[in-house]
mmCIF file of C-alpha atoms in Angstrom:
data_model
loop_
_atom_site.group_PDB
_atom_site.id
_atom_site.type_symbol
_atom_site.label_atom_id
_atom_site.label_comp_id
_atom_site.label_asym_id
_atom_site.label_seq_id
_atom_site.Cartn_x
_atom_site.Cartn_y
_atom_site.Cartn_z
ATOM 1 C CA MET S 1 -5.136 -12.490 19.166
ATOM 2 C CA SER S 2 -2.324 -14.738 18.094
ATOM 3 C CA PHE S 3 1.056 -15.477 19.718
ATOM 4 C CA GLY S 4 4.645 -15.933 18.774
ATOM 5 C CA VAL S 5 8.211 -15.996 20.168
ATOM 6 C CA SER S 6 10.568 -13.081 19.867
ATOM 7 C CA PHE S 7 14.329 -13.149 20.082
ATOM 8 C CA LEU S 8 16.615 -10.308 21.108
ATOM 9 C CA PRO S 9 19.895 -11.931 22.189
ATOM 10 C CA ASP S 10 21.646 -10.307 25.106
ATOM 11 C CA ALA S 11 24.217 -13.028 25.612
ATOM 12 C CA THR S 12 27.948 -12.703 25.674
ATOM 13 C CA PRO S 13 30.627 -15.407 25.329
ATOM 14 C CA THR S 14 30.878 -15.397 29.188
ATOM 15 C CA THR S 15 27.121 -15.981 29.777
ATOM 16 C CA MET S 16 26.345 -18.282 26.883
ATOM 17 C CA SER S 17 28.251 -19.249 23.764
ATOM 18 C CA ALA S 18 26.809 -18.400 20.294
ATOM 19 C CA GLY S 19 26.607 -22.160 19.610
ATOM 20 C CA ASP S 20 24.512 -22.796 22.655
ATOM 21 C CA TYR S 21 22.374 -19.692 22.093
ATOM 22 C CA PHE S 22 21.374 -20.696 18.604
ATOM 23 C CA ALA S 23 20.936 -24.384 19.382
ATOM 24 C CA GLY S 24 18.568 -23.377 22.148
ATOM 25 C CA ALA S 25 16.760 -20.752 20.087
ATOM 26 C CA LEU S 26 16.138 -23.273 17.319
ATOM 27 C CA GLU S 27 14.761 -25.823 19.835
ATOM 28 C CA VAL S 28 12.391 -23.241 21.117
ATOM 29 C CA CYS S 29 11.224 -22.398 17.585
ATOM 30 C CA GLU S 30 10.417 -26.013 16.858
ATOM 31 C CA PHE S 31 8.409 -26.265 20.086
ATOM 32 C CA ALA S 32 6.604 -23.042 19.281
ATOM 33 C CA ASP S 33 5.675 -24.424 15.906
ATOM 34 C CA ARG S 34 4.328 -27.613 17.528
ATOM 35 C CA ILE S 35 2.120 -25.816 19.985
ATOM 36 C CA GLY S 36 0.643 -23.698 17.164
ATOM 37 C CA PHE S 37 2.244 -20.323 17.674
ATOM 38 C CA GLY S 38 1.872 -18.051 14.740
ATOM 39 C CA TYR S 39 5.256 -16.303 14.589
ATOM 40 C CA VAL S 40 8.932 -16.339 15.364
ATOM 41 C CA LYS S 41 10.696 -12.956 15.277
ATOM 42 C CA MET S 42 14.396 -12.157 15.267
ATOM 43 C CA THR S 43 16.179 -8.811 15.523
ATOM 44 C CA GLU S 44 19.335 -7.475 13.757
ATOM 45 C CA HIS S 45 22.160 -5.757 15.638
ATOM 46 C CA TYR S 46 26.035 -5.556 15.504
ATOM 47 C CA ALA S 47 29.066 -5.550 17.676
ATOM 48 C CA HIS S 48 27.391 -5.271 21.097
ATOM 49 C CA PRO S 49 25.844 -7.729 23.497
ATOM 50 C CA TYR S 50 22.492 -5.999 22.857
ATOM 51 C CA GLY S 51 21.360 -8.124 19.867
ATOM 52 C CA GLY S 52 24.849 -8.687 18.632
ATOM 53 C CA TYR S 53 24.665 -12.455 18.322
ATOM 54 C CA CYS S 54 22.266 -11.986 15.443
ATOM 55 C CA PRO S 55 23.527 -9.661 12.702
ATOM 56 C CA SER S 56 21.310 -11.510 10.163
ATOM 57 C CA PRO S 57 17.751 -12.350 11.076
ATOM 58 C CA LEU S 58 17.307 -13.883 7.567
ATOM 59 C CA LEU S 59 20.037 -16.446 8.132
ATOM 60 C CA PHE S 60 18.445 -17.401 11.468
ATOM 61 C CA LEU S 61 15.004 -17.643 10.019
ATOM 62 C CA SER S 62 16.243 -19.760 7.165
ATOM 63 C CA ALA S 63 17.322 -22.288 9.734
ATOM 64 C CA VAL S 64 13.929 -21.979 11.412
ATOM 65 C CA ALA S 65 12.231 -22.487 8.153
ATOM 66 C CA ALA S 66 14.126 -25.808 7.585
ATOM 67 C CA ARG S 67 12.998 -27.117 10.989
ATOM 68 C CA THR S 68 9.292 -26.055 11.143
ATOM 69 C CA ARG S 69 6.187 -26.408 9.106
ATOM 70 C CA ASN S 70 3.697 -23.632 9.811
ATOM 71 C CA ILE S 71 5.162 -20.888 11.901
ATOM 72 C CA ARG S 72 5.599 -17.530 10.177
ATOM 73 C CA LEU S 73 9.059 -15.930 9.972
ATOM 74 C CA MET S 74 9.294 -12.386 11.024
ATOM 75 C CA THR S 75 12.277 -10.116 10.764
ATOM 76 C CA GLY S 76 12.090 -7.744 13.746
ATOM 77 C CA GLY S 77 13.568 -5.957 12.198
ATOM 78 C CA ILE S 78 15.804 -5.493 9.226
ATOM 79 C CA MET S 79 17.706 -2.263 9.808
ATOM 80 C CA ALA S 80 16.934 -0.855 6.421
ATOM 81 C CA SER S 81 19.154 2.286 6.711
ATOM 82 C CA PHE S 82 22.230 0.001 6.671
ATOM 83 C CA HIS S 83 21.462 -1.958 3.472
ATOM 84 C CA HIS S 84 20.876 -1.380 -0.200
ATOM 85 C CA PRO S 85 17.136 -1.996 -1.071
ATOM 86 C CA VAL S 86 17.964 -4.397 -3.941
ATOM 87 C CA GLN S 87 19.762 -6.698 -1.451
ATOM 88 C CA ILE S 88 16.954 -6.480 1.074
ATOM 89 C CA ALA S 89 14.326 -7.165 -1.504
ATOM 90 C CA ALA S 90 16.187 -10.129 -3.151
ATOM 91 C CA HIS S 91 17.271 -11.746 0.135
ATOM 92 C CA THR S 92 13.694 -11.492 1.700
ATOM 93 C CA ALA S 93 12.130 -12.780 -1.503
ATOM 94 C CA MET S 94 14.520 -15.752 -1.449
ATOM 95 C CA LEU S 95 13.447 -16.642 2.132
ATOM 96 C CA ASP S 96 9.877 -16.258 1.177
ATOM 97 C CA VAL S 97 10.327 -18.755 -1.639
ATOM 98 C CA MET S 98 12.310 -21.215 0.347
ATOM 99 C CA SER S 99 9.767 -21.123 3.233
ATOM 100 C CA GLY S 100 6.737 -21.552 1.006
ATOM 101 C CA GLY S 101 5.553 -18.019 1.571
ATOM 102 C CA ARG S 102 5.970 -17.718 5.382
ATOM 103 C CA LEU S 103 7.959 -14.482 5.497
ATOM 104 C CA ASP S 104 6.685 -11.400 7.472
ATOM 105 C CA ALA S 105 9.162 -8.650 6.671
ATOM 106 C CA GLY S 106 9.671 -6.291 9.735
ATOM 107 C CA PHE S 107 11.866 -3.256 9.528
ATOM 108 C CA ALA S 108 13.407 -1.073 12.201
ATOM 109 C CA ARG S 109 15.288 2.244 11.972
ATOM 110 C CA ALA S 110 18.169 1.300 14.394
ATOM 111 C CA TRP S 111 18.949 3.325 17.495
ATOM 112 C CA LEU S 112 22.485 2.440 18.612
ATOM 113 C CA PRO S 113 24.978 5.097 17.696
ATOM 114 C CA HIS S 114 27.901 2.804 17.209
ATOM 115 C CA GLU S 115 26.096 0.898 14.479
ATOM 116 C CA PHE S 116 25.684 4.174 12.509
ATOM 117 C CA ASP S 117 29.396 4.796 13.038
ATOM 118 C CA LEU S 118 30.217 1.188 11.800
ATOM 119 C CA PHE S 119 28.327 1.628 8.664
ATOM 120 C CA GLN S 120 29.261 5.358 8.178
ATOM 121 C CA VAL S 121 25.633 6.393 8.046
ATOM 122 C CA SER S 122 24.512 9.626 9.598
ATOM 123 C CA MET S 123 22.037 9.412 12.348
ATOM 124 C CA ASP S 124 20.671 12.777 11.288
ATOM 125 C CA GLU S 125 19.579 11.371 7.836
ATOM 126 C CA SER S 126 18.344 8.005 9.192
ATOM 127 C CA ARG S 127 14.655 8.750 8.917
ATOM 128 C CA ALA S 128 14.789 9.909 5.373
ATOM 129 C CA ARG S 129 17.157 6.991 4.402
ATOM 130 C CA PHE S 130 14.848 4.483 6.130
ATOM 131 C CA VAL S 131 11.686 5.729 4.475
ATOM 132 C CA GLU S 132 13.274 5.743 1.029
ATOM 133 C CA THR S 133 14.689 2.217 1.539
ATOM 134 C CA VAL S 134 11.529 0.622 2.817
ATOM 135 C CA ASP S 135 9.422 2.146 0.019
ATOM 136 C CA ALA S 136 12.066 0.974 -2.457
ATOM 137 C CA VAL S 137 11.931 -2.604 -1.197
ATOM 138 C CA VAL S 138 8.074 -2.768 -1.600
ATOM 139 C CA ASP S 139 8.456 -1.280 -5.067
ATOM 140 C CA LEU S 140 11.099 -3.841 -6.026
ATOM 141 C CA TRP S 141 8.847 -6.658 -4.895
ATOM 142 C CA THR S 142 5.943 -5.496 -6.887
ATOM 143 C CA ARG S 143 7.031 -3.634 -10.015
ATOM 144 C CA PRO S 144 9.013 -4.995 -12.991
ATOM 145 C CA GLY S 145 11.654 -2.699 -14.215
ATOM 146 C CA ALA S 146 11.777 -0.898 -10.828
ATOM 147 C CA GLU S 147 13.782 2.261 -10.651
ATOM 148 C CA ALA S 148 14.806 4.778 -8.020
ATOM 149 C CA ALA S 149 16.721 7.990 -7.730
ATOM 150 C CA THR S 150 17.338 9.147 -4.127
ATOM 151 C CA PRO S 151 20.199 10.872 -2.279
ATOM 152 C CA PHE S 152 21.109 7.495 -0.910
ATOM 153 C CA PHE S 153 20.881 5.024 -3.700
ATOM 154 C CA GLY S 154 19.777 4.780 -7.351
ATOM 155 C CA TYR S 155 19.045 2.118 -10.021
ATOM 156 C CA SER S 156 16.852 1.515 -13.038
ATOM 157 C CA GLY S 157 15.241 -1.336 -14.848
ATOM 158 C CA VAL S 158 15.493 -3.937 -12.006
ATOM 159 C CA ASP S 159 13.485 -7.080 -12.363
ATOM 160 C CA LEU S 160 13.772 -8.837 -9.005
ATOM 161 C CA LEU S 161 14.753 -12.469 -8.940
ATOM 162 C CA PRO S 162 13.529 -14.519 -7.262
ATOM 163 C CA GLY S 163 10.045 -13.007 -6.899
ATOM 164 C CA CYS S 164 8.080 -13.416 -3.754
ATOM 165 C CA VAL S 165 5.646 -16.231 -3.315
ATOM 166 C CA GLN S 166 3.111 -14.059 -1.422
ATOM 167 C CA ARG S 167 1.198 -11.589 -3.537
ATOM 168 C CA PRO S 168 1.410 -8.761 -3.914
ATOM 169 C CA HIS S 169 4.303 -9.106 -1.353
ATOM 170 C CA PRO S 170 4.913 -10.419 2.140
ATOM 171 C CA PRO S 171 3.258 -8.567 5.049
ATOM 172 C CA VAL S 172 5.273 -5.527 6.117
ATOM 173 C CA TRP S 173 5.760 -4.525 9.683
ATOM 174 C CA VAL S 174 7.651 -1.467 11.013
ATOM 175 C CA ALA S 175 8.874 -0.769 14.561
ATOM 176 C CA ALA S 176 8.110 2.593 16.222
ATOM 177 C CA VAL S 177 9.022 3.746 19.748
ATOM 178 C CA LEU S 178 8.757 7.449 20.499
ATOM 179 C CA SER S 179 7.840 9.567 17.549
ATOM 180 C CA PRO S 180 4.252 10.270 16.591
ATOM 181 C CA GLN S 181 5.503 10.915 13.040
ATOM 182 C CA SER S 182 6.640 7.359 12.783
ATOM 183 C CA PHE S 183 3.332 5.886 13.972
ATOM 184 C CA GLU S 184 1.476 8.043 11.493
ATOM 185 C CA TRP S 185 3.853 7.147 8.571
ATOM 186 C CA ILE S 186 3.473 3.427 9.309
ATOM 187 C CA ALA S 187 -0.279 3.773 9.284
ATOM 188 C CA ARG S 188 -0.464 5.755 6.033
ATOM 189 C CA ARG S 189 1.702 3.229 4.240
ATOM 190 C CA GLY S 190 -0.676 0.417 5.445
ATOM 191 C CA PHE S 191 2.055 -1.410 7.335
ATOM 192 C CA GLY S 192 1.652 -3.411 10.559
ATOM 193 C CA LEU S 193 3.118 -1.861 13.788
ATOM 194 C CA LEU S 194 5.765 -3.402 15.961
ATOM 195 C CA VAL S 195 5.947 -2.032 19.521
ATOM 196 C CA THR S 196 7.219 -2.784 23.005
ATOM 197 C CA PRO S 197 6.078 -1.149 26.267
ATOM 198 C CA GLY S 198 9.670 0.123 26.892
ATOM 199 C CA LEU S 199 10.365 2.615 29.635
ATOM 200 C CA ARG S 200 7.205 4.699 29.267
ATOM 201 C CA GLY S 201 4.755 1.953 29.897
ATOM 202 C CA PHE S 202 1.361 1.052 28.593
ATOM 203 C CA PRO S 203 -0.486 4.441 29.057
ATOM 204 C CA ALA S 204 1.938 6.170 26.685
ATOM 205 C CA LEU S 205 1.976 3.236 24.333
ATOM 206 C CA ALA S 206 -1.858 3.119 24.185
ATOM 207 C CA GLU S 207 -1.855 6.702 22.999
ATOM 208 C CA MET S 208 0.560 5.944 20.174
ATOM 209 C CA VAL S 209 -1.249 2.799 19.164
ATOM 210 C CA ALA S 210 -4.550 4.730 19.106
ATOM 211 C CA LEU S 211 -2.921 7.333 16.852
ATOM 212 C CA TYR S 212 -1.719 4.551 14.560
ATOM 213 C CA ARG S 213 -5.197 2.897 14.336
ATOM 214 C CA SER S 214 -7.000 6.229 13.761
ATOM 215 C CA THR S 215 -4.564 7.406 11.121
ATOM 216 C CA PHE S 216 -4.794 3.991 9.448
ATOM 217 C CA ALA S 217 -8.651 4.064 9.434
ATOM 218 C CA GLU S 218 -8.583 7.533 7.786
ATOM 219 C CA ALA S 219 -5.959 6.752 5.238
ATOM 220 C CA HIS S 220 -7.417 3.381 4.154
ATOM 221 C CA ALA S 221 -11.151 3.965 4.597
ATOM 222 C CA GLY S 222 -13.152 1.681 2.323
ATOM 223 C CA SER S 223 -10.123 -0.395 1.220
ATOM 224 C CA GLY S 224 -10.716 -3.337 3.432
ATOM 225 C CA ALA S 225 -7.320 -3.071 4.924
ATOM 226 C CA ARG S 226 -7.000 -3.242 8.692
ATOM 227 C CA PRO S 227 -4.369 -2.098 11.061
ATOM 228 C CA ARG S 228 -2.249 -4.786 12.783
ATOM 229 C CA VAL S 229 -0.345 -4.357 16.071
ATOM 230 C CA ALA S 230 2.261 -6.775 17.298
ATOM 231 C CA LEU S 231 3.453 -6.244 20.794
ATOM 232 C CA SER S 232 6.776 -7.816 22.102
ATOM 233 C CA LEU S 233 7.701 -8.254 25.735
ATOM 234 C CA PRO S 234 9.360 -10.806 27.999
ATOM 235 C CA LEU S 235 7.393 -13.755 29.410
ATOM 236 C CA ILE S 236 8.469 -15.832 32.400
ATOM 237 C CA VAL S 237 5.892 -18.336 33.682
ATOM 238 C CA ALA S 238 6.578 -20.818 36.482
ATOM 239 C CA ASP S 239 4.446 -22.994 38.673
ATOM 240 C CA SER S 240 4.172 -20.216 41.297
ATOM 241 C CA ASP S 241 4.466 -16.464 41.428
ATOM 242 C CA ALA S 242 7.502 -16.702 43.762
ATOM 243 C CA GLU S 243 9.389 -18.947 41.480
ATOM 244 C CA ALA S 244 8.752 -16.741 38.384
ATOM 245 C CA VAL S 245 9.679 -13.581 40.275
ATOM 246 C CA SER S 246 12.894 -15.235 41.427
ATOM 247 C CA ALA S 247 13.752 -16.269 37.919
ATOM 248 C CA SER S 248 12.898 -12.862 36.537
ATOM 249 C CA ASP S 249 15.112 -11.136 39.043
ATOM 250 C CA GLU S 250 18.081 -12.980 37.469
ATOM 251 C CA TYR S 251 17.063 -12.762 33.828
ATOM 252 C CA LEU S 252 15.516 -9.388 33.586
ATOM 253 C CA GLY S 253 18.364 -8.025 35.737
ATOM 254 C CA ARG S 254 20.910 -9.330 33.282
ATOM 255 C CA TYR S 255 18.886 -8.033 30.395
ATOM 256 C CA LEU S 256 18.731 -4.542 31.929
ATOM 257 C CA GLU S 257 22.559 -4.481 32.465
ATOM 258 C CA VAL S 258 22.992 -5.077 28.675
ATOM 259 C CA TRP S 259 20.302 -2.605 27.812
ATOM 260 C CA LYS S 260 21.873 0.039 30.067
ATOM 261 C CA SER S 261 25.300 -0.559 28.475
ATOM 262 C CA ALA S 262 23.770 0.077 25.045
ATOM 263 C CA GLY S 263 21.965 3.139 26.233
ATOM 264 C CA GLU S 264 25.182 4.667 27.526
ATOM 265 C CA MET S 265 26.275 5.340 23.995
ATOM 266 C CA TRP S 266 23.699 8.181 24.026
ATOM 267 C CA ASN S 267 25.267 9.959 26.974
ATOM 268 C CA SER S 268 27.488 12.009 24.658
ATOM 269 C CA ARG S 269 25.466 11.808 21.354
ATOM 270 C CA THR S 270 22.667 13.949 19.951
ATOM 271 C CA SER S 271 20.638 13.735 16.686
ATOM 272 C CA ALA S 272 17.731 15.568 15.373
ATOM 273 C CA ASP S 273 16.294 12.304 14.040
ATOM 274 C CA TYR S 274 16.386 10.798 17.557
ATOM 275 C CA ALA S 275 14.814 13.487 19.863
ATOM 276 C CA GLY S 276 14.530 11.996 23.435
ATOM 277 C CA TYR S 277 17.223 9.400 23.180
ATOM 278 C CA THR S 278 20.047 11.553 24.548
ATOM 279 C CA GLY S 279 20.508 10.547 28.204
ATOM 280 C CA VAL S 280 18.363 7.447 27.950
ATOM 281 C CA SER S 281 20.852 5.493 30.105
ATOM 282 C CA TRP S 282 19.976 7.719 33.011
ATOM 283 C CA MET S 283 16.355 6.437 32.834
ATOM 284 C CA LEU S 284 17.619 2.967 32.480
ATOM 285 C CA ASP S 285 19.863 3.410 35.543
ATOM 286 C CA ASN S 286 16.644 3.722 37.569
ATOM 287 C CA ASP S 287 14.976 0.684 36.085
ATOM 288 C CA SER S 288 14.856 -2.708 37.804
ATOM 289 C CA PRO S 289 13.158 -6.151 37.389
ATOM 290 C CA ALA S 290 10.673 -5.065 40.087
ATOM 291 C CA LYS S 291 9.768 -1.855 38.187
ATOM 292 C CA MET S 292 9.443 -3.775 34.991
ATOM 293 C CA ARG S 293 6.972 -6.215 36.593
ATOM 294 C CA GLU S 294 5.112 -3.329 38.166
ATOM 295 C CA ARG S 295 4.431 -1.538 34.885
ATOM 296 C CA THR S 296 3.965 -4.931 33.075
ATOM 297 C CA ALA S 297 6.949 -4.313 30.803
ATOM 298 C CA ALA S 298 7.345 -8.108 31.344
ATOM 299 C CA VAL S 299 4.665 -10.686 32.111
ATOM 300 C CA VAL S 300 5.977 -12.642 35.108
ATOM 301 C CA GLY S 301 4.098 -15.073 37.341
ATOM 302 C CA GLY S 302 2.320 -18.359 37.814
ATOM 303 C CA PRO S 303 -0.303 -19.285 35.293
ATOM 304 C CA ASP S 304 -3.150 -17.356 36.999
ATOM 305 C CA SER S 305 -1.106 -14.244 37.418
ATOM 306 C CA ALA S 306 0.006 -14.375 33.701
ATOM 307 C CA VAL S 307 -3.642 -14.566 32.665
ATOM 308 C CA GLU S 308 -4.449 -11.500 34.760
ATOM 309 C CA GLN S 309 -1.539 -9.535 33.320
ATOM 310 C CA ILE S 310 -2.248 -10.477 29.775
ATOM 311 C CA THR S 311 -5.815 -9.552 30.200
ATOM 312 C CA ARG S 312 -4.931 -6.055 31.335
ATOM 313 C CA ILE S 313 -2.636 -5.701 28.331
ATOM 314 C CA ARG S 314 -5.414 -6.663 25.980
ATOM 315 C CA GLN S 315 -7.743 -4.202 27.663
ATOM 316 C CA THR S 316 -5.134 -1.339 27.340
ATOM 317 C CA VAL S 317 -3.588 -1.921 23.849
ATOM 318 C CA ASP S 318 -5.655 -4.900 22.330
ATOM 319 C CA PRO S 319 -2.724 -6.212 20.206
ATOM 320 C CA ASP S 320 -3.401 -8.503 17.235
ATOM 321 C CA VAL S 321 -0.195 -10.503 18.059
ATOM 322 C CA LEU S 322 1.659 -10.961 21.345
ATOM 323 C CA LEU S 323 5.229 -11.936 20.690
ATOM 324 C CA TRP S 324 6.868 -13.389 23.872
ATOM 325 C CA GLN S 325 10.605 -12.353 24.170
ATOM 326 C CA ILE S 326 11.815 -15.721 25.358
ATOM 327 C CA ASP S 327 15.525 -15.333 25.419
ATOM 328 C CA THR S 328 15.731 -12.496 27.980
ATOM 329 C CA GLY S 329 18.917 -12.433 30.121
ATOM 330 C CA ALA S 330 20.550 -15.329 28.235
ATOM 331 C CA GLN S 331 18.307 -17.768 29.914
ATOM 332 C CA PRO S 332 18.758 -21.376 28.908
ATOM 333 C CA ALA S 333 16.396 -23.029 26.446
ATOM 334 C CA SER S 334 15.124 -25.254 29.294
ATOM 335 C CA ARG S 335 13.798 -22.240 31.170
ATOM 336 C CA ALA S 336 12.131 -20.851 27.986
ATOM 337 C CA LEU S 337 10.650 -24.210 27.253
ATOM 338 C CA THR S 338 9.164 -24.367 30.834
ATOM 339 C CA THR S 339 7.552 -20.924 30.235
ATOM 340 C CA LEU S 340 6.126 -22.079 26.798
ATOM 341 C CA ARG S 341 4.692 -25.322 28.170
ATOM 342 C CA LEU S 342 2.953 -23.682 31.032
ATOM 343 C CA PHE S 343 1.703 -20.991 28.722
ATOM 344 C CA ALA S 344 0.310 -23.572 26.215
ATOM 345 C CA ASP S 345 -1.211 -25.820 28.916
ATOM 346 C CA LYS S 346 -2.564 -23.422 31.479
ATOM 347 C CA VAL S 347 -2.391 -19.775 30.269
ATOM 348 C CA GLN S 348 -3.576 -19.755 26.661
ATOM 349 C CA PRO S 349 -6.680 -21.891 27.435
ATOM 350 C CA ALA S 350 -7.752 -19.636 30.144
ATOM 351 C CA LEU S 351 -7.185 -16.546 27.924
ATOM 352 C CA SER S 352 -9.809 -17.877 25.461
ATOM 353 C CA LEU S 353 -12.391 -17.813 28.224
ATOM 354 C CA THR S 354 -11.762 -14.108 29.097
#
């Protein structure tokens, strides 16, 4: 199991300026590279405190590439339904070249109604548009003279420039949350799976991860390909459990307020492609930092407690990659770096013995 840092900015100009946020995030990425972490992941969102500080994960990861040597650069994820596949393929290939082949291309279907409104994309066609776009990106990376004719875009005879450094293409990851159909599609395509424990917790997540792995094994039997699962969740480690819990009350509480605000958009919206999302804010209204800790939706504690929680996660889901969401609640870089130092010095060595 490898580790990484994950960013989903929830800051606003009143809690942390964009300049301070990115300066701190880049400092954290440099430190993560020095301690041997495998990945840095950044999201894409627009016009809301939930992720809105980063409308372009590729721009952020380009800055990370210039400041680091080894850490892999994961988009987590590009919202494919809002972009033309030629743009995605060319921009990601450019980062792969500039970073010396360190790109991991993660995609997400988007879930915030206002973003679909901004880009004038129908939520009811988001699944079909997403599938067509991701498949087209992979085709553009790998096939000279690529062509496509879909209800959403079309082109012919495209020779992508620049080409990717990694062959046949960068690793592809796709996020899934609720739909078994999504987990099965990701598996059949041979892509890696991006997940979070979310509101439903690890028992429900374990079922979906098992579905992904069994579908992958059936679809790719004898190929040598293997399923890959990357799990993202907040991490707050302190010298003592009490200190970590106190910090998490502030930062997880602030994160939940932003998440609830985003979820409220679903109070008056429905979509056939997003069954189960309508009314999600009512579930979020009942969530709290204590409940997140109780269901291990965040790893919070002193080093010994963190080891115990991560061991339970490994036993339940057995992820290939754990991505620590390190910017939760607009926490300062100093707090994130304290967590990472304690993790590297006291938690990770103990995990290797379990």
